[in-house]
Amino acid sequence: MNKIQNQTRPVFPFTAIVGQEEMKLALVLNVIDPKIGGVMIMGDRGTGKSTTIRAIADLLPEIEVVSDDFFNSHTSDYDLMSDSVKTQLENNIDLSTRLIKVPMVDLPLGATEDRLCGTIDIEKALNEGVKSFDPGLLAKAHRGILYVDEVNLLDNHLVDILLDSAASGWNTVEREGISIRHPSRFVLVGSGNPEEGELRPQLLDRFGMHAEIRTVRDASLRVQIVEQRSKFDNDPYACIKEFSEQQNDLKEKILSAQSLLKDIVIDYYLKVKISQICGVLNVDGLRGDIVTNRAARAFAAYQNKKEVDISDVKRVITLCLRHRLRKDPLDTIDSGTKVNQVVSEVLA
C-alpha cells in the first residue's frame, strides 16, 4: 500500500478546487504570514468553504514539535515555545522532537470557554501544590489553523477570546488566583452565511482579511465543479495522485514565500498611498493600513519578487479593507466596489 493510501481520511486537493480565487488567495497569504490576522469567509451555503479550508491545512508541510509537549512548541523560536520548554532549554536539557501535520482544529458552535481555553485542576493545585492543566482547543491549534464555521452564530464572549489569542499569540487561563499561560499562535479562519446574521463591526474589524464568495452562475463552470467533486468521491486516491505534482509545486511556492518574506521591501511612496486610500474610505484605526502592508508583502513573496509594486497592493487591498468600511443602510454600492473605485483613483 502506498503512502497516499495510508492516509486515514482523504482530503480534497487544494489545487483541484475550481474557482473561488479570492478565498484561496486569502488563505494562502495567511499561511505565508499568519500575522496578517486570519480571514473571514462569508458566502452562500454549499460553496466549498469548509472543503477549501481543510484542503489548505492538508497541503502544508509537516512541522517539527517538541515531543511530550501539549502545545506543539517550536524547538528554537522562543515566541512559539511553552514556558516549560524554555526552562528545559535554559537547563541544557536535550529535547526530543517529532514531525506532525499542521494542526487543523474545528471549533464547534456549542463549545464552552473551558473547552476553548483549557482548565486548571484546582484540587490538585491546592492539595499537592502542582499546577495541573488540561489543554483546550487553543493549545491544540498552536502553529496551525483554527476554523470556526458559522462564526456569526458563535457566542460573542468566545469570539472575543479567540480574537485576543489570535492577536497576542498567547492564551492565559486564571482560576482561584492560579494562572497558566501558553503560546497560541494560529491562523484564525471564520466562515458564515450573511443570511444568518453579520458579525459586530468591532469584531469583524479584527479579522485581517474578508473574502466574499458567491454561488457560481456560469453553467459550464458549475459542471466542471460537480465533475471534479464526483471524481474525488468515486476514487479519492486517484484524484489525490492526479494533483500530487500541482500540490507539491504550490507547497514549494508557499515555503519559498515564507523564507523570502522577511526581506521583502515596500517603498515609502506605496505606504503613503495605502494610508491615503484608508483615509479616503474613512477606515477607523490603523489596522487596515497595517494589514494591507503585510498582505502586499506576502503577495510579493508569493510572486517571488523582492519588492512590492502597485499591482501587489491592488490585488490584496479589497480583501483587507472591505469589511472595515462603515455600513450605510441606504448605500446601494457593495463595499468591495467602493474600495475598488477609490483604489483606481489613488493608484491611477
Coordinates of N, CA and C in Angstrom, one line a residue, residues 23-197:
M23 N -11.1 33.5 -2.1 CA -10.9 32.8 -0.8 C -9.6 32.0 -0.8
K24 N -9.2 31.4 -1.9 CA -8.0 30.6 -1.9 C -6.8 31.5 -1.7
L25 N -6.8 32.7 -2.3 CA -5.6 33.7 -2.2 C -5.5 34.1 -0.7
A26 N -6.7 34.5 -0.1 CA -6.7 34.9 1.3 C -6.1 33.9 2.2
L27 N -6.4 32.6 2.0 CA -5.9 31.5 2.8 C -4.4 31.3 2.6
V28 N -4.0 31.4 1.4 CA -2.5 31.2 1.1 C -1.7 32.3 1.7
L29 N -2.2 33.5 1.6 CA -1.4 34.7 2.2 C -1.4 34.6 3.7
N30 N -2.4 34.1 4.3 CA -2.4 34.0 5.8 C -1.5 32.9 6.2
V31 N -1.3 31.8 5.4 CA -0.4 30.8 5.7 C 1.1 31.3 5.5
I32 N 1.3 32.1 4.5 CA 2.6 32.7 4.3 C 3.0 33.6 5.5
D33 N 2.0 34.4 5.9 CA 2.3 35.3 7.0 C 1.1 35.3 8.0
P34 N 1.1 34.4 9.0 CA 0.0 34.3 10.0 C -0.3 35.6 10.7
K35 N 0.7 36.6 10.7 CA 0.4 37.8 11.4 C -0.5 38.8 10.6
I36 N -0.9 38.4 9.4 CA -2.0 39.1 8.7 C -3.2 39.2 9.6
G37 N -3.5 38.1 10.3 CA -4.6 38.2 11.3 C -5.8 37.3 10.9
G38 N -5.6 36.4 10.1 CA -6.8 35.5 9.8 C -7.7 36.0 8.7
V39 N -8.7 35.2 8.4 CA -9.6 35.6 7.3 C -11.0 35.2 7.6
M40 N -11.9 36.1 7.3 CA -13.4 35.8 7.5 C -13.9 35.5 6.1
I41 N -14.5 34.4 5.9 CA -15.1 34.0 4.6 C -16.6 34.0 4.7
M42 N -17.2 34.9 4.0 CA -18.7 35.0 4.0 C -19.2 34.6 2.6
G43 N -20.2 33.7 2.6 CA -20.8 33.3 1.3 C -21.9 32.4 1.5
D44 N -22.5 32.0 0.3 CA -23.7 31.2 0.3 C -23.3 29.8 0.8
R45 N -24.4 29.1 1.2 CA -24.2 27.7 1.6 C -23.8 26.8 0.4
G46 N -23.0 25.8 0.6 CA -22.6 24.9 -0.4 C -21.6 25.4 -1.4
T47 N -20.8 26.4 -1.0 CA -19.8 27.0 -2.0 C -18.4 26.5 -1.7
G48 N -18.3 25.5 -0.9 CA -16.9 24.9 -0.7 C -16.1 25.5 0.3
K49 N -16.6 26.3 1.3 CA -15.8 27.0 2.3 C -15.0 26.0 3.1
S50 N -15.7 25.0 3.7 CA -15.1 24.0 4.6 C -14.1 23.2 3.9
T51 N -14.5 22.8 2.6 CA -13.6 21.9 1.8 C -12.3 22.6 1.5
T52 N -12.3 23.9 1.2 CA -11.1 24.7 0.9 C -10.2 24.9 2.1
I53 N -10.8 25.1 3.2 CA -10.0 25.4 4.5 C -9.3 24.1 4.9
R54 N -10.0 22.9 4.8 CA -9.4 21.7 5.2 C -8.3 21.3 4.1
A55 N -8.5 21.7 2.9 CA -7.5 21.4 1.8 C -6.2 22.2 2.0
I56 N -6.3 23.5 2.5 CA -5.1 24.2 2.7 C -4.3 23.7 3.8
A57 N -5.0 23.2 4.9 CA -4.3 22.6 6.0 C -3.6 21.3 5.6
D58 N -4.2 20.5 4.8 CA -3.7 19.3 4.4 C -2.5 19.5 3.4
L59 N -2.5 20.6 2.7 CA -1.4 20.9 1.7 C -0.1 21.2 2.4
L60 N -0.1 21.8 3.6 CA 1.1 22.3 4.2 C 2.0 21.2 4.7
P61 N 3.3 21.5 4.7 CA 4.3 20.5 5.1 C 4.3 20.3 6.6
E62 N 4.8 19.1 7.0 CA 4.8 18.8 8.4 C 5.7 19.8 9.2
I63 N 5.4 20.0 10.5 CA 6.2 20.8 11.3 C 6.9 20.0 12.4
E64 N 8.0 20.5 12.9 CA 8.7 19.8 13.9 C 8.3 20.4 15.3
V65 N 7.9 19.5 16.2 CA 7.5 20.0 17.5 C 8.3 19.2 18.6
V66 N 8.3 19.8 19.8 CA 8.9 19.1 21.0 C 8.0 17.9 21.4
S67 N 8.6 16.8 21.5 CA 7.8 15.6 22.0 C 7.3 15.8 23.4
D68 N 6.2 15.2 23.7 CA 5.6 15.2 25.1 C 5.3 16.6 25.6
D69 N 5.0 17.5 24.6 CA 4.7 18.9 25.0 C 3.2 19.1 24.4
F70 N 2.4 19.6 25.3 CA 1.0 19.8 24.9 C 0.7 20.9 23.9
F71 N 1.7 21.7 23.6 CA 1.5 23.0 22.9 C 2.2 23.1 21.6
N72 N 2.6 22.0 21.0 CA 3.3 22.0 19.7 C 4.5 23.0 19.7
S73 N 5.2 23.0 20.8 CA 6.3 24.0 20.9 C 7.4 23.9 19.8
H74 N 7.8 25.0 19.3 CA 8.9 25.1 18.4 C 10.2 24.8 19.1
T75 N 11.2 24.3 18.4 CA 12.5 23.8 19.0 C 13.5 25.0 19.2
S76 N 13.3 26.1 18.4 CA 14.3 27.2 18.5 C 13.6 28.6 18.6
D77 N 12.4 28.8 18.2 CA 11.8 30.1 18.2 C 11.1 30.3 19.6
Y78 N 11.7 31.2 20.3 CA 11.1 31.5 21.7 C 9.7 31.9 21.7
D79 N 9.3 32.6 20.7 CA 7.9 33.1 20.7 C 6.9 31.9 20.5
L80 N 7.3 30.8 20.0 CA 6.5 29.7 19.8 C 6.7 28.5 20.7
M81 N 7.3 28.8 21.9 CA 7.6 27.8 22.9 C 6.8 28.0 24.1
S82 N 6.5 26.9 24.8 CA 5.8 27.0 26.1 C 6.9 27.3 27.1
D83 N 6.4 27.8 28.3 CA 7.4 28.1 29.4 C 8.2 26.9 29.8
S84 N 7.6 25.7 29.9 CA 8.3 24.5 30.4 C 9.4 24.2 29.4
V85 N 9.2 24.3 28.1 CA 10.2 24.0 27.1 C 11.4 25.0 27.2
K86 N 11.0 26.3 27.5 CA 12.1 27.3 27.7 C 12.9 27.0 28.9
T87 N 12.3 26.5 30.0 CA 13.0 26.1 31.2 C 14.0 25.0 30.9
Q88 N 13.5 24.0 30.1 CA 14.3 22.8 29.8 C 15.5 23.3 29.0
L89 N 15.3 24.2 28.1 CA 16.5 24.7 27.2 C 17.5 25.5 28.1
E90 N 17.0 26.3 29.0 CA 17.8 27.1 29.9 C 18.7 26.1 30.8
N91 N 18.1 25.0 31.1 CA 18.8 24.0 31.9 C 19.6 23.0 31.1
N92 N 19.8 23.3 29.8 CA 20.6 22.5 28.9 C 20.1 21.0 28.8
I93 N 18.8 20.8 28.9 CA 18.2 19.5 28.7 C 17.9 19.3 27.3
D94 N 18.4 18.1 26.8 CA 18.1 17.8 25.4 C 16.7 17.5 25.1
L95 N 16.2 18.1 24.1 CA 14.7 18.0 23.7 C 14.6 17.0 22.6
S96 N 13.7 16.0 22.8 CA 13.4 15.1 21.7 C 12.2 15.7 20.9
T97 N 12.3 15.5 19.6 CA 11.3 16.1 18.7 C 10.6 15.1 17.8
R98 N 9.5 15.5 17.2 CA 8.8 14.7 16.2 C 8.2 15.6 15.2
L99 N 7.8 15.0 14.0 CA 7.1 15.7 13.0 C 5.6 15.4 13.0
I100 N 4.8 16.5 12.9 CA 3.4 16.3 12.9 C 2.8 17.1 11.7
K101 N 1.6 16.7 11.3 CA 0.9 17.5 10.3 C 0.5 18.8 10.9
V102 N 0.4 19.9 10.1 CA -0.1 21.2 10.7 C -1.4 21.0 11.3
P103 N -1.6 21.4 12.6 CA -2.9 21.2 13.3 C -4.0 21.9 12.5
M104 N -5.1 21.2 12.4 CA -6.4 21.8 11.9 C -7.5 21.5 12.9
V105 N -7.9 22.6 13.6 CA -8.8 22.4 14.7 C -10.1 23.1 14.4
D106 N -11.2 22.3 14.5 CA -12.6 22.8 14.3 C -13.1 23.3 15.7
L107 N -13.7 24.5 15.8 CA -14.3 24.9 17.0 C -15.8 24.7 16.8
P108 N -16.4 23.8 17.6 CA -17.9 23.6 17.4 C -18.7 24.7 18.0
L109 N -19.8 25.0 17.4 CA -20.6 26.1 17.9 C -21.0 26.1 19.4
G110 N -21.2 24.8 19.9 CA -21.6 24.7 21.3 C -20.5 24.6 22.3
A111 N -19.3 25.0 21.8 CA -18.1 24.8 22.7 C -18.2 25.8 23.9
T112 N -17.7 25.3 25.1 CA -17.7 26.2 26.3 C -16.3 26.9 26.3
E113 N -16.2 27.8 27.3 CA -15.0 28.5 27.5 C -13.9 27.6 27.9
D114 N -14.2 26.6 28.8 CA -13.3 25.6 29.3 C -12.7 24.8 28.1
R115 N -13.6 24.4 27.2 CA -13.2 23.6 26.0 C -12.3 24.4 25.1
L116 N -12.5 25.7 25.0 CA -11.7 26.5 24.2 C -10.3 26.8 24.8
C117 N -10.4 27.2 26.1 CA -9.1 27.7 26.7 C -8.4 26.7 27.5
G118 N -9.1 25.6 28.0 CA -8.4 24.6 28.8 C -8.8 24.9 30.3
T119 N -8.5 23.9 31.2 CA -8.9 24.0 32.6 C -7.8 23.7 33.5
I120 N -7.8 24.4 34.7 CA -6.8 24.2 35.7 C -7.4 23.3 36.8
D121 N -6.7 22.2 37.2 CA -7.2 21.3 38.3 C -6.9 22.0 39.6
I122 N -7.9 22.7 40.1 CA -7.7 23.4 41.4 C -7.4 22.5 42.6
E123 N -8.1 21.4 42.6 CA -7.9 20.4 43.7 C -6.5 20.0 43.8
K124 N -5.9 19.6 42.7 CA -4.5 19.1 42.7 C -3.6 20.3 43.0
A125 N -3.9 21.5 42.6 CA -3.0 22.6 42.9 C -3.0 22.9 44.4
L126 N -4.2 22.8 45.0 CA -4.3 23.1 46.4 C -3.7 22.0 47.3
N127 N -4.0 20.8 46.9 CA -3.6 19.6 47.8 C -2.1 19.2 47.5
E128 N -1.7 19.3 46.3 CA -0.3 18.8 46.0 C 0.7 20.0 45.6
G129 N 0.1 21.2 45.5 CA 1.0 22.3 45.1 C 1.5 22.2 43.7
V130 N 0.8 21.4 42.8 CA 1.2 21.2 41.4 C 0.2 21.9 40.5
K131 N 0.8 22.6 39.5 CA -0.1 23.2 38.5 C -0.4 22.2 37.5
S132 N -1.7 21.7 37.5 CA -2.1 20.7 36.5 C -3.1 21.3 35.5
F133 N -2.8 21.3 34.2 CA -3.5 22.0 33.2 C -4.0 21.0 32.2
D134 N -5.3 21.0 31.9 CA -5.9 20.2 30.8 C -6.1 21.1 29.6
P135 N -5.2 21.0 28.6 CA -5.3 21.9 27.4 C -6.6 21.9 26.7
G136 N -6.9 23.1 26.1 CA -8.1 23.2 25.3 C -7.8 23.3 23.8
L137 N -8.7 23.8 23.1 CA -8.6 23.8 21.6 C -7.5 24.9 21.2
L138 N -7.4 26.0 22.0 CA -6.4 27.0 21.7 C -4.9 26.4 21.8
A139 N -4.7 25.4 22.7 CA -3.4 24.8 22.8 C -3.2 23.9 21.6
K140 N -4.2 23.1 21.2 CA -4.1 22.2 20.1 C -3.9 22.9 18.7
A141 N -4.4 24.1 18.6 CA -4.3 24.9 17.4 C -3.0 25.6 17.2
H142 N -2.2 25.7 18.2 CA -0.9 26.4 18.1 C -0.1 26.0 16.9
R143 N 0.3 26.9 16.1 CA 1.1 26.7 14.9 C 0.3 26.1 13.8
G144 N -1.0 26.1 13.9 CA -1.9 25.6 12.9 C -3.0 26.5 12.5
I145 N -4.1 25.9 12.2 CA -5.3 26.6 11.7 C -6.5 26.3 12.6
L146 N -7.1 27.4 13.1 CA -8.3 27.2 13.9 C -9.5 27.7 13.1
Y147 N -10.4 26.8 12.8 CA -11.5 27.0 11.9 C -12.9 27.1 12.7
V148 N -13.6 28.2 12.5 CA -14.9 28.4 13.2 C -15.9 28.5 12.1
D149 N -16.7 27.5 11.8 CA -17.8 27.6 10.9 C -18.9 28.3 11.5
E150 N -19.6 29.1 10.7 CA -20.8 29.9 11.2 C -20.3 30.8 12.4
V151 N -19.2 31.5 12.3 CA -18.7 32.3 13.4 C -19.7 33.4 13.8
N152 N -20.5 33.8 12.8 CA -21.5 34.8 13.2 C -22.6 34.3 14.1
L153 N -22.6 33.0 14.4 CA -23.6 32.4 15.3 C -22.9 32.1 16.7
L154 N -21.6 32.2 16.7 CA -20.8 31.9 17.9 C -21.0 32.9 19.0
D155 N -21.1 32.5 20.3 CA -21.2 33.4 21.4 C -20.2 34.5 21.3
N156 N -20.6 35.8 21.5 CA -19.7 36.9 21.3 C -18.5 36.8 22.3
H157 N -18.7 36.3 23.5 CA -17.7 36.2 24.5 C -16.6 35.3 24.0
L158 N -16.9 34.2 23.4 CA -15.9 33.2 22.8 C -15.2 33.9 21.6
V159 N -15.9 34.6 20.8 CA -15.3 35.3 19.7 C -14.2 36.3 20.2
D160 N -14.5 37.0 21.3 CA -13.6 37.9 21.9 C -12.3 37.2 22.4
I161 N -12.5 36.0 23.0 CA -11.3 35.2 23.5 C -10.5 34.8 22.3
L162 N -11.1 34.3 21.2 CA -10.5 33.8 20.0 C -9.6 34.9 19.4
L163 N -10.2 36.1 19.3 CA -9.5 37.2 18.6 C -8.4 37.7 19.4
D164 N -8.6 37.8 20.8 CA -7.5 38.2 21.7 C -6.3 37.3 21.6
S165 N -6.6 36.0 21.6 CA -5.5 35.0 21.5 C -4.8 35.1 20.1
A166 N -5.6 35.2 19.1 CA -5.0 35.3 17.7 C -4.1 36.6 17.6
A167 N -4.5 37.7 18.3 CA -3.7 38.9 18.2 C -2.5 38.9 19.0
S168 N -2.6 38.3 20.2 CA -1.4 38.3 21.2 C -0.5 37.1 21.0
G169 N -1.1 36.0 20.5 CA -0.3 34.8 20.3 C -0.1 34.0 21.6
W170 N -0.9 34.4 22.6 CA -0.9 33.7 23.9 C -2.3 33.5 24.5
N171 N -2.5 32.4 25.2 CA -3.7 32.1 25.9 C -3.4 32.1 27.4
T172 N -4.1 32.8 28.2 CA -3.9 32.8 29.7 C -5.2 32.3 30.4
V173 N -5.1 31.3 31.2 CA -6.2 30.8 32.0 C -6.0 31.1 33.5
E174 N -6.9 31.7 34.1 CA -6.8 32.1 35.5 C -8.0 31.6 36.3
R175 N -7.7 30.9 37.4 CA -8.8 30.4 38.3 C -8.3 30.4 39.7
E176 N -9.1 31.0 40.6 CA -8.8 31.0 42.1 C -7.4 31.4 42.3
G177 N -6.9 32.5 41.6 CA -5.6 33.0 41.9 C -4.5 32.3 41.2
I178 N -4.8 31.2 40.5 CA -3.8 30.4 39.8 C -3.8 30.7 38.3
S179 N -2.7 31.0 37.8 CA -2.6 31.4 36.4 C -1.7 30.5 35.6
I180 N -2.1 30.1 34.4 CA -1.3 29.4 33.5 C -1.4 30.0 32.1
R181 N -0.3 30.1 31.4 CA -0.3 30.7 30.0 C 0.5 29.8 29.1
H182 N 0.1 29.8 27.9 CA 0.8 29.0 26.9 C 0.7 29.7 25.5
P183 N 1.7 29.5 24.6 CA 1.6 30.1 23.3 C 0.4 29.6 22.5
S184 N -0.2 30.4 21.7 CA -1.4 30.0 20.9 C -1.4 30.9 19.7
R185 N -0.5 30.6 18.8 CA -0.4 31.4 17.5 C -1.0 30.5 16.4
F186 N -2.0 31.0 15.8 CA -2.7 30.2 14.7 C -3.3 31.1 13.7
V187 N -3.6 30.5 12.6 CA -4.4 31.3 11.5 C -5.8 31.1 11.9
L188 N -6.5 32.2 12.2 CA -7.9 32.1 12.5 C -8.8 32.2 11.2
V189 N -9.6 31.2 11.0 CA -10.4 31.3 9.8 C -11.9 31.1 10.3
G190 N -12.7 32.1 9.9 CA -14.1 32.0 10.3 C -14.9 32.0 9.0
S191 N -16.0 31.3 9.0 CA -16.9 31.3 7.8 C -18.3 31.5 8.2
G192 N -19.1 32.0 7.3 CA -20.5 32.2 7.7 C -21.3 32.5 6.5
N193 N -22.6 32.5 6.7 CA -23.6 32.9 5.6 C -24.2 34.2 6.1
P194 N -24.1 35.2 5.2 CA -24.7 36.6 5.6 C -26.1 36.5 5.9
E195 N -26.9 35.6 5.4 CA -28.3 35.5 5.7 C -28.6 35.1 7.2
E196 N -27.6 34.6 7.8 CA -27.8 34.2 9.2 C -27.3 35.2 10.2
G197 N -27.0 36.4 9.7 CA -26.5 37.5 10.6 C -25.1 37.9 10.4

